[in-house]
Amino acid sequence: MSFCTIGISGPELYRTSSPLALSAFSSGDGDAATTSVTDIHPDVLRTHILTRLDGPALAAVASTSSQLHCLTADTNLWAELCRSTWPSTATQRLHALISEFPNGPRSFFSDSFPRLSYHSETSTSSSPSSATYSRRSRRRHHFTPELISAVDIYYRGEMVFSKVVETETLSGWFRCTPFRIDMLDPKDVVQTPIKFPIGDGNTCWELTEDLTLSWIMIDTAGRRAMNLSSYRPVSVQRHWLSGEVHVRFAAVLDGERGTATECVQCGIAVTCGGWEGGNLQVREVNLQVEDLDGTYLNGKDSLVILERALEGKTGRRGRKKLEEFMAKKRERKERTLRREGTLDMVCLAFGFLGFATFLLCLII
């Protein structure tokens, strides 16, 4: 009997579907197709088949029979899947932290693999219940003491950057200054196999398809995680003067209704430099949270929104949601300009009226 197995790693996991994985247990000819999977020795399943499946496929297989459910519950299987998908999670600190999630590495994978989804029940209500306000109140007084960012960047399936950064959240400096997480020190650069764009900059266009990024935010106290990346770039631009290539990823999260933080953008900026004929160098990788007014939120306000998303209460993803955010941002800016223009006209009218009154008094 022959099996169709799947050997996929890294960012390719995001493009694998469960139906494809289930075909791993079907044969190529009609007679073998009637063979039950229970006829296969568990060690063969565990070693030669289950280890070749991606996360969604593994979860789908677990629901097909009690035997497969037991086999796919293996902690080591999910731990290895996490490490192969996100090499940054292989550090000793993260390995220990992931093992403390409710269901260990499987819970971590479930939190981190799907990008943020949107839950309308927490954002469409115009009058939140007292329970909602109670949860918000508790969040304001029980901030997580530390956030961990695990970032992996791939180019055409090959890893070009992987790093983990820990950010404390209790100091006054963090709460009052603009929220920003930098993965690289100012003097650090990371060499890549990507050729520096020459002439018309076709490489910039290729980066939109070939470059992928994962930014997993981990709450160390609550044992929760989420992926803040759009996976593929939402924009790639080359600076006209410096020649640097600016690649941007983004996720849109819901905030407080009726304010500038009704929805916010978690923008991930990757800045690459280099020279013609050489390879691109990663010089900056950072994350900031921006509201509809274009203002970067401070640490305290950003943490409230991030914790809501970590709890699964709210979240958005996809280019469509980003386009909605940009449209709201433009509308808000235009409304502000109209209001300021009206105010300027009123002030000008009052000034003219005052000046005319003064002249009239002089004449009389």
PDB file of N, CA and C in Angstrom, residues 37 64 66 75 109 120 164 193 213 233 247 251 268 306 319 325 344:
ATOM      1  N   VAL A  37      -7.096   2.625   8.280  1.00  0.00           N
ATOM      2  CA  VAL A  37      -5.899   3.203   8.854  1.00  0.00           C
ATOM      3  C   VAL A  37      -5.504   2.491  10.136  1.00  0.00           C
ATOM      4  N   THR A  64     -10.810  12.017  13.144  1.00  0.00           N
ATOM      5  CA  THR A  64     -11.292  10.924  12.309  1.00  0.00           C
ATOM      6  C   THR A  64     -11.485   9.612  13.062  1.00  0.00           C
ATOM      7  N   SER A  66     -10.611   7.483  17.205  1.00  0.00           N
ATOM      8  CA  SER A  66     -10.066   7.573  18.561  1.00  0.00           C
ATOM      9  C   SER A  66      -8.578   7.250  18.583  1.00  0.00           C
ATOM     10  N   THR A  75       2.514  15.512  22.788  1.00  0.00           N
ATOM     11  CA  THR A  75       3.069  16.852  23.010  1.00  0.00           C
ATOM     12  C   THR A  75       4.307  17.103  22.157  1.00  0.00           C
ATOM     13  N   PHE A 109       0.075  26.586  19.271  1.00  0.00           N
ATOM     14  CA  PHE A 109      -0.098  26.553  17.821  1.00  0.00           C
ATOM     15  C   PHE A 109      -1.474  27.062  17.433  1.00  0.00           C
ATOM     16  N   SER A 120     -17.794  39.793  15.953  1.00  0.00           N
ATOM     17  CA  SER A 120     -18.701  40.941  15.871  1.00  0.00           C
ATOM     18  C   SER A 120     -19.460  41.171  17.157  1.00  0.00           C
ATOM     19  N   VAL A 164      13.795  36.797  19.137  1.00  0.00           N
ATOM     20  CA  VAL A 164      12.839  36.933  20.230  1.00  0.00           C
ATOM     21  C   VAL A 164      13.244  38.133  21.075  1.00  0.00           C
ATOM     22  N   PRO A 193      19.741  36.898   1.461  1.00  0.00           N
ATOM     23  CA  PRO A 193      20.080  36.460   0.097  1.00  0.00           C
ATOM     24  C   PRO A 193      19.341  37.244  -0.982  1.00  0.00           C
ATOM     25  N   LEU A 213       6.172  37.227   6.826  1.00  0.00           N
ATOM     26  CA  LEU A 213       6.595  37.544   8.187  1.00  0.00           C
ATOM     27  C   LEU A 213       5.565  37.052   9.191  1.00  0.00           C
ATOM     28  N   PRO A 233       3.303  41.207   2.803  1.00  0.00           N
ATOM     29  CA  PRO A 233       3.349  42.672   2.918  1.00  0.00           C
ATOM     30  C   PRO A 233       2.067  43.327   2.391  1.00  0.00           C
ATOM     31  N   VAL A 247       9.259  47.761   3.775  1.00  0.00           N
ATOM     32  CA  VAL A 247       8.228  46.724   3.661  1.00  0.00           C
ATOM     33  C   VAL A 247       7.331  46.826   4.884  1.00  0.00           C
ATOM     34  N   ALA A 251      -1.892  44.563  10.995  1.00  0.00           N
ATOM     35  CA  ALA A 251      -3.110  43.921  11.492  1.00  0.00           C
ATOM     36  C   ALA A 251      -3.975  45.010  12.095  1.00  0.00           C
ATOM     37  N   ILE A 268       3.757  46.771  11.263  1.00  0.00           N
ATOM     38  CA  ILE A 268       5.086  46.169  11.362  1.00  0.00           C
ATOM     39  C   ILE A 268       5.916  46.681  10.194  1.00  0.00           C
ATOM     40  N   LEU A 306      -4.197  45.312  23.097  1.00  0.00           N
ATOM     41  CA  LEU A 306      -3.521  44.045  22.844  1.00  0.00           C
ATOM     42  C   LEU A 306      -4.049  42.938  23.755  1.00  0.00           C
ATOM     43  N   ARG A 319      -6.519  42.121   4.152  1.00  0.00           N
ATOM     44  CA  ARG A 319      -6.353  43.387   3.433  1.00  0.00           C
ATOM     45  C   ARG A 319      -7.645  44.199   3.417  1.00  0.00           C
ATOM     46  N   PHE A 325      -9.870  50.347   7.472  1.00  0.00           N
ATOM     47  CA  PHE A 325      -9.197  51.222   8.432  1.00  0.00           C
ATOM     48  C   PHE A 325      -8.682  52.479   7.739  1.00  0.00           C
ATOM     49  N   ASP A 344     -12.003  78.320  10.997  1.00  0.00           N
ATOM     50  CA  ASP A 344     -11.180  79.425  10.484  1.00  0.00           C
ATOM     51  C   ASP A 344     -12.066  80.500   9.849  1.00  0.00           C
TER      52      ASP A 344
END
